[in-house]
Amino acid sequence: MIQYIIRRFLYAIPLLIGVNILTFVLFFVVNSPDDMARMQLGQKRVTEQAISNWKQQHGYNIPLLWNSEAQDQEKVTKTIFYQKSVGLFLFNFGVSDSGRNIGADIQERMWPSLALALPTLVVGLVVDVSFALMMVLFRNSYIERTGLVICVVLLSISSLFYIIGGQFLFAKVLKWVPISGYDDGFSAFKFLILPVLIGVFSGSGSGVRWYRTLFLEEVEKDYVRTARAKGLTETQVLFKHVLPNALIPILTGVVVILPLLFMGSLIMESFFSIPGLGSYTLDAINSQDFAIVRSMVFLGSVLYVFGLLLTDISYTLVDPRVRLS
Amino acid sequence: MRMRAYQLLPLCFLLLNSCNDLQLNNPYSEDEGKHTVLYQSFSERPKHLDPAAAYSENEYAFIAQIYEPLFQYHYLKRPYQLTPLTASKMPEIIYLDRSGKVLSENAPEQDIAYTDYVLNIQPNVHFQPHPALAKNAQGQYIYHQLSLEQIQASQTLNDFKEVGTRELTVEDYVHQIKRLAHPKIQSPIAEIMKNYIVGFDDFAKQVADKPKTEIKALSIAGVEIISQYQYKIRIKGKYPQFIFWLSMPFFAPMPWEADVFYEQPGLADKNITLDWYPIGTGPYLLAENNPNRRMILQKNPNFHVENYPTEGEEGDQKKGLLEDAGKQLPLIDKVVFMLEKETIPYWTKFLQGYYDASGIASDSFDQAIQFTGSGGVALTDSMKQKGIQLQTSVETSDFYMGFNMLDATVGGDSEKARKLRQAISIAVDYEEFISIFRNGRGLVAQGVIPPGIYGHADGEAGVNSYSFTWQDNKAQRKKITEAQQLMIEAGYPNGIDPATKEALILNFDTASVSVDDRPMMNWYRKQFEKLGIKLVIRATDYNRFQEKMRTGNEQIFVWGWNADYPDPENFFFLLYGPNSKVKFGGENAVNYQSAEFDKFFEKMRNMDNTPERYQIIQQMQEVVRHDAPWIFGFHPKSFSLFHSWYGNLKPNLMANNRLKYTKLDVLTRLEKRKAWNQPVIFPLTIGILMICSVATFIIYRRKKVVIK
């Protein structure tokens, strides 16, 4: 398995270089170093000299991808792309164009993102699986049909509606929780309860339907019929046989997104003033902060590759038939 | 003893009942509400807190409370006037000729080669407690040579436990001027100051490759320390506006120790920089700096003696603005700024009393404001019931539509182009614009100078006679027929371009590309249609728009300017020929060039506020109205809401350090918050009752089955 993991890591290197080149090209098609300087220096009294100084200070006064005036390997190394990319592969994200250390910012902001995303995922999973099992238990009855209609309604509504509606009902009308904010430690509970519940509720339509499909596929199989023939109750069949066997696709979906939980949720964090990573990339794009954009895209790619690897490994744990080679 | 479900019921109701006394939606700790803490919000994190680099309103909201320049704007007096802050008196201004001979106060401008500003500061002003100033018993700085372990163990500035202070000296002011010149600081005013402060440019070149820590030992030719409390700045020529710059945070004192401390390798990796952790002498210090969540200003224990003003404008006494006269400032202990990106939670929190003040977003405008029969504005009944106060003020800003004067059709000095511009100036109905797009929050501009700035004329004398007439005691926009007549005189009858025999096509360049901007663009189109002109909207991203402006490839655009200081020079320079954007990269975005205007400007800019200056300003206004390089647009009007417990409210558009004058009635706030935020418990009660009923029913069914 170790060989497999090493091989996957080696495969990831050209992939990450590709992602980095793509980000670089896309960013600089839209923004020039002069535009970036103007954005950082503000609107008033920006002179050409000030722009030139800014570019020199931030290392944007050299060619983008190819330095024809340099000698030998410096033709490649003395370029913005090389200078800004090498550190990434050592997870040294450097300093943002506005002067803040990106690594320190990510470290600080990922915890609130995780504090929101992890309970949402866990509670959501429990709720979705429970309701999906219930619908399977009462399949072909009015309970299942009503459940399906509710699921379709839930997944048809924008998550923004749940957020605004939830804030209006629970924070404004009923006044049970603060409408927005965040605190450290256990004090964060009162701020997180509403966004977590909204996150669970808004995702439950699609979640329940997806898990129901997985369970229905399993309940038709021969081993389930055998279990019933042994005299087990339907509940026992579902919990002891169907659920463990349906775990593999559930695990695939969950493990792959686990590392990405750090990256936060833009809308949720913005509406609930949670100081996470959700808006970090978008704010950076708006302020033309290339240093942050490339770091976050790179980090996202690394986490995604890592998530896929974790999924593969987790297969071997839940299904003894799977071997990594 | 086993407790049965129904026995838990009274306990549940007791718990629920106790919730009535709690404020479950309180985002702050219960204890905090009893102290004089002001709660405000910010929607965008500030980019810089270094006073040499900061230049935005959202940055000044913080640093103006922490750093103290020499002078400040009087909080109550109008027109705006400067008073000493850390200075002991207003500066002594000495004019000199080329040989260094002192000239009289009334010396002609052309004779003045240099001006000396002799500045005196107060003794016994101390810096806030700060690790950069901490010394050990031997008098050595504790944190100026940090070890790797010390840096690794620190995550924020608060991890450096020892703090110190020292008295403010003029060396700190001089050090800051040197910092303004240092290219690594990238001060936005460095290029301007090169033109004025003697030796500034040479110093900038001298220190270009030197670290910030080395500038202490070097000197600027035009800045001289006379004594511990007195120094002198020599500027080139006469520049009366220089004193306004001296009252901005750019010229606030900076101890050299700050640069030595923050420049230590490793601290920047933890975001511990001077750009994020200020060190000032002001009424507040930045106790918590988490721009992703909240920023907290705490009363500076070392703040020098400064008292609330004892005099103000006529009527201030009546409004209660002098009730605190003579009291030691600041009047509140702490200010908490919470990051609030969305308007819905922000507005809700304000209504719940968790923010003490609020602006009015367009979504909530109708909920807060109603228009009276006479066209005035008033709070809605629901706002009045809460005791909310409304404060309105016309901002010292211009929001104008500009014609590129280099353009072959709308630009230039020809009578044809001028009449076309004048016709469009009549057709674009900014009264309607303000009503539709700004909820009435604006004042139609009649010229370059906004109200509150010297030279602004009210009433009939201030009317732009090319677009308006004075009728029924107010300015009335001229009829569209007059604009159509001007179009005929310009050679475009009914908007037909004789060259093409079709409707004249003009281009409107904008960076407003979103769907939300479409109604506004359609509105502009309709204004031009009144004259038969076809307006083509050329929407591009912001970068391309800026590029067009720099290269002169735009035709018509909208632009704005917010005053740096209350002087007409700060507005008229936007039309001064040598400030042309295309030719010189200046702020004259329309590239207007008029020999007559430039001559007036050169005379007016360095004059004192005398009747003669006022007359020249009126003449300049007339030249610009006649040439119409701008459609003057409007001066935005800001509407702010404050709760009843918020005191000493007076709009002051120039002073950024207003927080120290603010007072709060904390007991009223506590009572009102409690009254407004009682949780609604009955849905919970019903829910518990339903669960209990179902549980009881199930238990009953089971028991029945067992008995059978």
JSON list of N, CA, C and O in Angstrom, two decimals, chain A residues 8-47:
[
{"chain": "A", "resi": 8, "resn": "ARG", "atom": "N", "xyz": [0.88, 7.53, -6.04]},
{"chain": "A", "resi": 8, "resn": "ARG", "atom": "CA", "xyz": [-0.18, 8.54, -6.17]},
{"chain": "A", "resi": 8, "resn": "ARG", "atom": "C", "xyz": [0.35, 9.95, -5.92]},
{"chain": "A", "resi": 8, "resn": "ARG", "atom": "O", "xyz": [-0.04, 10.92, -6.56]},
{"chain": "A", "resi": 9, "resn": "PHE", "atom": "N", "xyz": [1.26, 10.06, -4.95]},
{"chain": "A", "resi": 9, "resn": "PHE", "atom": "CA", "xyz": [1.85, 11.37, -4.67]},
{"chain": "A", "resi": 9, "resn": "PHE", "atom": "C", "xyz": [2.68, 11.86, -5.86]},
{"chain": "A", "resi": 9, "resn": "PHE", "atom": "O", "xyz": [2.65, 13.03, -6.21]},
{"chain": "A", "resi": 10, "resn": "LEU", "atom": "N", "xyz": [3.40, 10.93, -6.48]},
{"chain": "A", "resi": 10, "resn": "LEU", "atom": "CA", "xyz": [4.22, 11.31, -7.64]},
{"chain": "A", "resi": 10, "resn": "LEU", "atom": "C", "xyz": [3.34, 11.73, -8.81]},
{"chain": "A", "resi": 10, "resn": "LEU", "atom": "O", "xyz": [3.65, 12.67, -9.53]},
{"chain": "A", "resi": 11, "resn": "TYR", "atom": "N", "xyz": [2.20, 11.00, -8.97]},
{"chain": "A", "resi": 11, "resn": "TYR", "atom": "CA", "xyz": [1.26, 11.37, -10.03]},
{"chain": "A", "resi": 11, "resn": "TYR", "atom": "C", "xyz": [0.73, 12.80, -9.79]},
{"chain": "A", "resi": 11, "resn": "TYR", "atom": "O", "xyz": [0.43, 13.52, -10.73]},
{"chain": "A", "resi": 12, "resn": "ALA", "atom": "N", "xyz": [0.62, 13.14, -8.52]},
{"chain": "A", "resi": 12, "resn": "ALA", "atom": "CA", "xyz": [0.00, 14.44, -8.18]},
{"chain": "A", "resi": 12, "resn": "ALA", "atom": "C", "xyz": [0.88, 15.62, -8.59]},
{"chain": "A", "resi": 12, "resn": "ALA", "atom": "O", "xyz": [0.36, 16.71, -8.87]},
{"chain": "A", "resi": 13, "resn": "ILE", "atom": "N", "xyz": [2.19, 15.40, -8.67]},
{"chain": "A", "resi": 13, "resn": "ILE", "atom": "CA", "xyz": [3.11, 16.53, -8.94]},
{"chain": "A", "resi": 13, "resn": "ILE", "atom": "C", "xyz": [2.82, 17.18, -10.31]},
{"chain": "A", "resi": 13, "resn": "ILE", "atom": "O", "xyz": [2.58, 18.39, -10.36]},
{"chain": "A", "resi": 14, "resn": "PRO", "atom": "N", "xyz": [2.81, 16.42, -11.42]},
{"chain": "A", "resi": 14, "resn": "PRO", "atom": "CA", "xyz": [2.50, 17.09, -12.69]},
{"chain": "A", "resi": 14, "resn": "PRO", "atom": "C", "xyz": [1.10, 17.70, -12.71]},
{"chain": "A", "resi": 14, "resn": "PRO", "atom": "O", "xyz": [0.87, 18.75, -13.31]},
{"chain": "A", "resi": 15, "resn": "LEU", "atom": "N", "xyz": [0.19, 17.05, -11.99]},
{"chain": "A", "resi": 15, "resn": "LEU", "atom": "CA", "xyz": [-1.18, 17.57, -11.91]},
{"chain": "A", "resi": 15, "resn": "LEU", "atom": "C", "xyz": [-1.19, 18.96, -11.25]},
{"chain": "A", "resi": 15, "resn": "LEU", "atom": "O", "xyz": [-1.82, 19.90, -11.74]},
{"chain": "A", "resi": 16, "resn": "LEU", "atom": "N", "xyz": [-0.44, 19.06, -10.15]},
{"chain": "A", "resi": 16, "resn": "LEU", "atom": "CA", "xyz": [-0.40, 20.34, -9.42]},
{"chain": "A", "resi": 16, "resn": "LEU", "atom": "C", "xyz": [0.33, 21.41, -10.23]},
{"chain": "A", "resi": 16, "resn": "LEU", "atom": "O", "xyz": [-0.07, 22.58, -10.20]},
{"chain": "A", "resi": 17, "resn": "ILE", "atom": "N", "xyz": [1.36, 21.00, -10.96]},
{"chain": "A", "resi": 17, "resn": "ILE", "atom": "CA", "xyz": [2.05, 21.98, -11.81]},
{"chain": "A", "resi": 17, "resn": "ILE", "atom": "C", "xyz": [1.08, 22.49, -12.88]},
{"chain": "A", "resi": 17, "resn": "ILE", "atom": "O", "xyz": [1.00, 23.69, -13.15]},
{"chain": "A", "resi": 18, "resn": "GLY", "atom": "N", "xyz": [0.32, 21.58, -13.45]},
{"chain": "A", "resi": 18, "resn": "GLY", "atom": "CA", "xyz": [-0.69, 21.95, -14.46]},
{"chain": "A", "resi": 18, "resn": "GLY", "atom": "C", "xyz": [-1.70, 22.92, -13.90]},
{"chain": "A", "resi": 18, "resn": "GLY", "atom": "O", "xyz": [-2.02, 23.95, -14.52]},
{"chain": "A", "resi": 19, "resn": "VAL", "atom": "N", "xyz": [-2.20, 22.62, -12.71]},
{"chain": "A", "resi": 19, "resn": "VAL", "atom": "CA", "xyz": [-3.20, 23.50, -12.07]},
{"chain": "A", "resi": 19, "resn": "VAL", "atom": "C", "xyz": [-2.59, 24.88, -11.85]},
{"chain": "A", "resi": 19, "resn": "VAL", "atom": "O", "xyz": [-3.22, 25.91, -12.08]},
{"chain": "A", "resi": 20, "resn": "ASN", "atom": "N", "xyz": [-1.33, 24.87, -11.42]},
{"chain": "A", "resi": 20, "resn": "ASN", "atom": "CA", "xyz": [-0.64, 26.13, -11.13]},
{"chain": "A", "resi": 20, "resn": "ASN", "atom": "C", "xyz": [-0.47, 26.97, -12.40]},
{"chain": "A", "resi": 20, "resn": "ASN", "atom": "O", "xyz": [-0.70, 28.19, -12.38]},
{"chain": "A", "resi": 21, "resn": "ILE", "atom": "N", "xyz": [-0.11, 26.31, -13.49]},
{"chain": "A", "resi": 21, "resn": "ILE", "atom": "CA", "xyz": [0.07, 27.04, -14.76]},
{"chain": "A", "resi": 21, "resn": "ILE", "atom": "C", "xyz": [-1.28, 27.61, -15.21]},
{"chain": "A", "resi": 21, "resn": "ILE", "atom": "O", "xyz": [-1.38, 28.77, -15.60]},
{"chain": "A", "resi": 22, "resn": "LEU", "atom": "N", "xyz": [-2.31, 26.79, -15.11]},
{"chain": "A", "resi": 22, "resn": "LEU", "atom": "CA", "xyz": [-3.64, 27.22, -15.53]},
{"chain": "A", "resi": 22, "resn": "LEU", "atom": "C", "xyz": [-4.10, 28.43, -14.72]},
{"chain": "A", "resi": 22, "resn": "LEU", "atom": "O", "xyz": [-4.62, 29.41, -15.27]},
{"chain": "A", "resi": 23, "resn": "THR", "atom": "N", "xyz": [-3.92, 28.37, -13.40]},
{"chain": "A", "resi": 23, "resn": "THR", "atom": "CA", "xyz": [-4.31, 29.49, -12.53]},
{"chain": "A", "resi": 23, "resn": "THR", "atom": "C", "xyz": [-3.55, 30.75, -12.93]},
{"chain": "A", "resi": 23, "resn": "THR", "atom": "O", "xyz": [-4.12, 31.83, -13.04]},
{"chain": "A", "resi": 24, "resn": "PHE", "atom": "N", "xyz": [-2.26, 30.56, -13.15]},
{"chain": "A", "resi": 24, "resn": "PHE", "atom": "CA", "xyz": [-1.39, 31.68, -13.51]},
{"chain": "A", "resi": 24, "resn": "PHE", "atom": "C", "xyz": [-1.86, 32.35, -14.80]},
{"chain": "A", "resi": 24, "resn": "PHE", "atom": "O", "xyz": [-2.04, 33.57, -14.86]},
{"chain": "A", "resi": 25, "resn": "VAL", "atom": "N", "xyz": [-2.08, 31.51, -15.82]},
{"chain": "A", "resi": 25, "resn": "VAL", "atom": "CA", "xyz": [-2.48, 32.06, -17.12]},
{"chain": "A", "resi": 25, "resn": "VAL", "atom": "C", "xyz": [-3.83, 32.75, -17.03]},
{"chain": "A", "resi": 25, "resn": "VAL", "atom": "O", "xyz": [-4.00, 33.88, -17.48]},
{"chain": "A", "resi": 26, "resn": "LEU", "atom": "N", "xyz": [-4.80, 32.08, -16.38]},
{"chain": "A", "resi": 26, "resn": "LEU", "atom": "CA", "xyz": [-6.14, 32.67, -16.27]},
{"chain": "A", "resi": 26, "resn": "LEU", "atom": "C", "xyz": [-6.10, 34.00, -15.53]},
{"chain": "A", "resi": 26, "resn": "LEU", "atom": "O", "xyz": [-6.76, 34.96, -15.92]},
{"chain": "A", "resi": 27, "resn": "PHE", "atom": "N", "xyz": [-5.30, 34.04, -14.47]},
{"chain": "A", "resi": 27, "resn": "PHE", "atom": "CA", "xyz": [-5.25, 35.26, -13.66]},
{"chain": "A", "resi": 27, "resn": "PHE", "atom": "C", "xyz": [-4.64, 36.41, -14.46]},
{"chain": "A", "resi": 27, "resn": "PHE", "atom": "O", "xyz": [-5.18, 37.51, -14.50]},
{"chain": "A", "resi": 28, "resn": "PHE", "atom": "N", "xyz": [-3.53, 36.11, -15.15]},
{"chain": "A", "resi": 28, "resn": "PHE", "atom": "CA", "xyz": [-2.84, 37.21, -15.83]},
{"chain": "A", "resi": 28, "resn": "PHE", "atom": "C", "xyz": [-3.44, 37.54, -17.20]},
{"chain": "A", "resi": 28, "resn": "PHE", "atom": "O", "xyz": [-3.06, 38.54, -17.80]},
{"chain": "A", "resi": 29, "resn": "VAL", "atom": "N", "xyz": [-4.37, 36.72, -17.68]},
{"chain": "A", "resi": 29, "resn": "VAL", "atom": "CA", "xyz": [-5.12, 37.12, -18.87]},
{"chain": "A", "resi": 29, "resn": "VAL", "atom": "C", "xyz": [-6.02, 38.31, -18.50]},
{"chain": "A", "resi": 29, "resn": "VAL", "atom": "O", "xyz": [-6.21, 39.24, -19.27]},
{"chain": "A", "resi": 30, "resn": "VAL", "atom": "N", "xyz": [-6.55, 38.28, -17.29]},
{"chain": "A", "resi": 30, "resn": "VAL", "atom": "CA", "xyz": [-7.50, 39.31, -16.85]},
{"chain": "A", "resi": 30, "resn": "VAL", "atom": "C", "xyz": [-6.79, 40.49, -16.18]},
{"chain": "A", "resi": 30, "resn": "VAL", "atom": "O", "xyz": [-7.18, 41.64, -16.33]},
{"chain": "A", "resi": 31, "resn": "ASN", "atom": "N", "xyz": [-5.74, 40.20, -15.41]},
{"chain": "A", "resi": 31, "resn": "ASN", "atom": "CA", "xyz": [-5.08, 41.26, -14.65]},
{"chain": "A", "resi": 31, "resn": "ASN", "atom": "C", "xyz": [-3.61, 41.38, -15.04]},
{"chain": "A", "resi": 31, "resn": "ASN", "atom": "O", "xyz": [-2.93, 40.36, -15.14]},
{"chain": "A", "resi": 32, "resn": "SER", "atom": "N", "xyz": [-3.15, 42.59, -15.18]},
{"chain": "A", "resi": 32, "resn": "SER", "atom": "CA", "xyz": [-1.72, 42.80, -15.41]},
{"chain": "A", "resi": 32, "resn": "SER", "atom": "C", "xyz": [-1.10, 43.22, -14.08]},
{"chain": "A", "resi": 32, "resn": "SER", "atom": "O", "xyz": [-1.82, 43.69, -13.19]},
{"chain": "A", "resi": 33, "resn": "PRO", "atom": "N", "xyz": [0.23, 43.11, -13.93]},
{"chain": "A", "resi": 33, "resn": "PRO", "atom": "CA", "xyz": [0.85, 43.59, -12.68]},
{"chain": "A", "resi": 33, "resn": "PRO", "atom": "C", "xyz": [0.52, 45.06, -12.41]},
{"chain": "A", "resi": 33, "resn": "PRO", "atom": "O", "xyz": [0.38, 45.45, -11.25]},
{"chain": "A", "resi": 34, "resn": "ASP", "atom": "N", "xyz": [0.38, 45.85, -13.47]},
{"chain": "A", "resi": 34, "resn": "ASP", "atom": "CA", "xyz": [0.02, 47.27, -13.27]},
{"chain": "A", "resi": 34, "resn": "ASP", "atom": "C", "xyz": [-1.38, 47.40, -12.65]},
{"chain": "A", "resi": 34, "resn": "ASP", "atom": "O", "xyz": [-1.59, 48.22, -11.75]},
{"chain": "A", "resi": 35, "resn": "ASP", "atom": "N", "xyz": [-2.30, 46.56, -13.13]},
{"chain": "A", "resi": 35, "resn": "ASP", "atom": "CA", "xyz": [-3.66, 46.59, -12.57]},
{"chain": "A", "resi": 35, "resn": "ASP", "atom": "C", "xyz": [-3.63, 46.20, -11.10]},
{"chain": "A", "resi": 35, "resn": "ASP", "atom": "O", "xyz": [-4.33, 46.79, -10.26]},
{"chain": "A", "resi": 36, "resn": "MET", "atom": "N", "xyz": [-2.82, 45.18, -10.82]},
{"chain": "A", "resi": 36, "resn": "MET", "atom": "CA", "xyz": [-2.73, 44.72, -9.41]},
{"chain": "A", "resi": 36, "resn": "MET", "atom": "C", "xyz": [-2.19, 45.83, -8.52]},
{"chain": "A", "resi": 36, "resn": "MET", "atom": "O", "xyz": [-2.68, 46.07, -7.42]},
{"chain": "A", "resi": 37, "resn": "ALA", "atom": "N", "xyz": [-1.17, 46.53, -9.04]},
{"chain": "A", "resi": 37, "resn": "ALA", "atom": "CA", "xyz": [-0.58, 47.62, -8.25]},
{"chain": "A", "resi": 37, "resn": "ALA", "atom": "C", "xyz": [-1.61, 48.71, -7.99]},
{"chain": "A", "resi": 37, "resn": "ALA", "atom": "O", "xyz": [-1.74, 49.19, -6.86]},
{"chain": "A", "resi": 38, "resn": "ARG", "atom": "N", "xyz": [-2.36, 49.04, -9.04]},
{"chain": "A", "resi": 38, "resn": "ARG", "atom": "CA", "xyz": [-3.37, 50.09, -8.87]},
{"chain": "A", "resi": 38, "resn": "ARG", "atom": "C", "xyz": [-4.42, 49.70, -7.84]},
{"chain": "A", "resi": 38, "resn": "ARG", "atom": "O", "xyz": [-4.87, 50.50, -7.04]},
{"chain": "A", "resi": 39, "resn": "MET", "atom": "N", "xyz": [-4.80, 48.42, -7.89]},
{"chain": "A", "resi": 39, "resn": "MET", "atom": "CA", "xyz": [-5.82, 47.94, -6.95]},
{"chain": "A", "resi": 39, "resn": "MET", "atom": "C", "xyz": [-5.29, 48.03, -5.51]},
{"chain": "A", "resi": 39, "resn": "MET", "atom": "O", "xyz": [-6.01, 48.41, -4.59]},
{"chain": "A", "resi": 40, "resn": "GLN", "atom": "N", "xyz": [-4.03, 47.68, -5.32]},
{"chain": "A", "resi": 40, "resn": "GLN", "atom": "CA", "xyz": [-3.48, 47.69, -3.97]},
{"chain": "A", "resi": 40, "resn": "GLN", "atom": "C", "xyz": [-3.19, 49.11, -3.48]},
{"chain": "A", "resi": 40, "resn": "GLN", "atom": "O", "xyz": [-3.32, 49.39, -2.29]},
{"chain": "A", "resi": 41, "resn": "LEU", "atom": "N", "xyz": [-2.80, 49.98, -4.40]},
{"chain": "A", "resi": 41, "resn": "LEU", "atom": "CA", "xyz": [-2.42, 51.32, -3.98]},
{"chain": "A", "resi": 41, "resn": "LEU", "atom": "C", "xyz": [-3.61, 52.25, -3.79]},
{"chain": "A", "resi": 41, "resn": "LEU", "atom": "O", "xyz": [-3.47, 53.34, -3.25]},
{"chain": "A", "resi": 42, "resn": "GLY", "atom": "N", "xyz": [-4.78, 51.83, -4.23]},
{"chain": "A", "resi": 42, "resn": "GLY", "atom": "CA", "xyz": [-5.98, 52.64, -4.01]},
{"chain": "A", "resi": 42, "resn": "GLY", "atom": "C", "xyz": [-6.29, 53.53, -5.19]},
{"chain": "A", "resi": 42, "resn": "GLY", "atom": "O", "xyz": [-5.65, 53.46, -6.24]},
{"chain": "A", "resi": 43, "resn": "GLN", "atom": "N", "xyz": [-7.30, 54.38, -5.00]},
{"chain": "A", "resi": 43, "resn": "GLN", "atom": "CA", "xyz": [-7.84, 55.16, -6.10]},
{"chain": "A", "resi": 43, "resn": "GLN", "atom": "C", "xyz": [-7.15, 56.51, -6.27]},
{"chain": "A", "resi": 43, "resn": "GLN", "atom": "O", "xyz": [-7.06, 57.03, -7.35]},
{"chain": "A", "resi": 44, "resn": "LYS", "atom": "N", "xyz": [-6.70, 57.06, -5.14]},
{"chain": "A", "resi": 44, "resn": "LYS", "atom": "CA", "xyz": [-6.28, 58.46, -5.19]},
{"chain": "A", "resi": 44, "resn": "LYS", "atom": "C", "xyz": [-4.77, 58.62, -5.33]},
{"chain": "A", "resi": 44, "resn": "LYS", "atom": "O", "xyz": [-4.02, 57.92, -4.65]},
{"chain": "A", "resi": 45, "resn": "ARG", "atom": "N", "xyz": [-4.40, 59.56, -6.16]},
{"chain": "A", "resi": 45, "resn": "ARG", "atom": "CA", "xyz": [-3.02, 60.03, -6.26]},
{"chain": "A", "resi": 45, "resn": "ARG", "atom": "C", "xyz": [-2.03, 58.91, -6.53]},
{"chain": "A", "resi": 45, "resn": "ARG", "atom": "O", "xyz": [-0.96, 58.85, -5.92]},
{"chain": "A", "resi": 46, "resn": "VAL", "atom": "N", "xyz": [-2.41, 57.98, -7.41]},
{"chain": "A", "resi": 46, "resn": "VAL", "atom": "CA", "xyz": [-1.50, 56.89, -7.76]},
{"chain": "A", "resi": 46, "resn": "VAL", "atom": "C", "xyz": [-0.68, 57.31, -8.98]},
{"chain": "A", "resi": 46, "resn": "VAL", "atom": "O", "xyz": [-1.23, 57.56, -10.03]},
{"chain": "A", "resi": 47, "resn": "THR", "atom": "N", "xyz": [0.62, 57.40, -8.80]},
{"chain": "A", "resi": 47, "resn": "THR", "atom": "CA", "xyz": [1.49, 57.83, -9.91]},
{"chain": "A", "resi": 47, "resn": "THR", "atom": "C", "xyz": [2.17, 56.61, -10.53]},
{"chain": "A", "resi": 47, "resn": "THR", "atom": "O", "xyz": [2.22, 55.54, -9.93]}
]
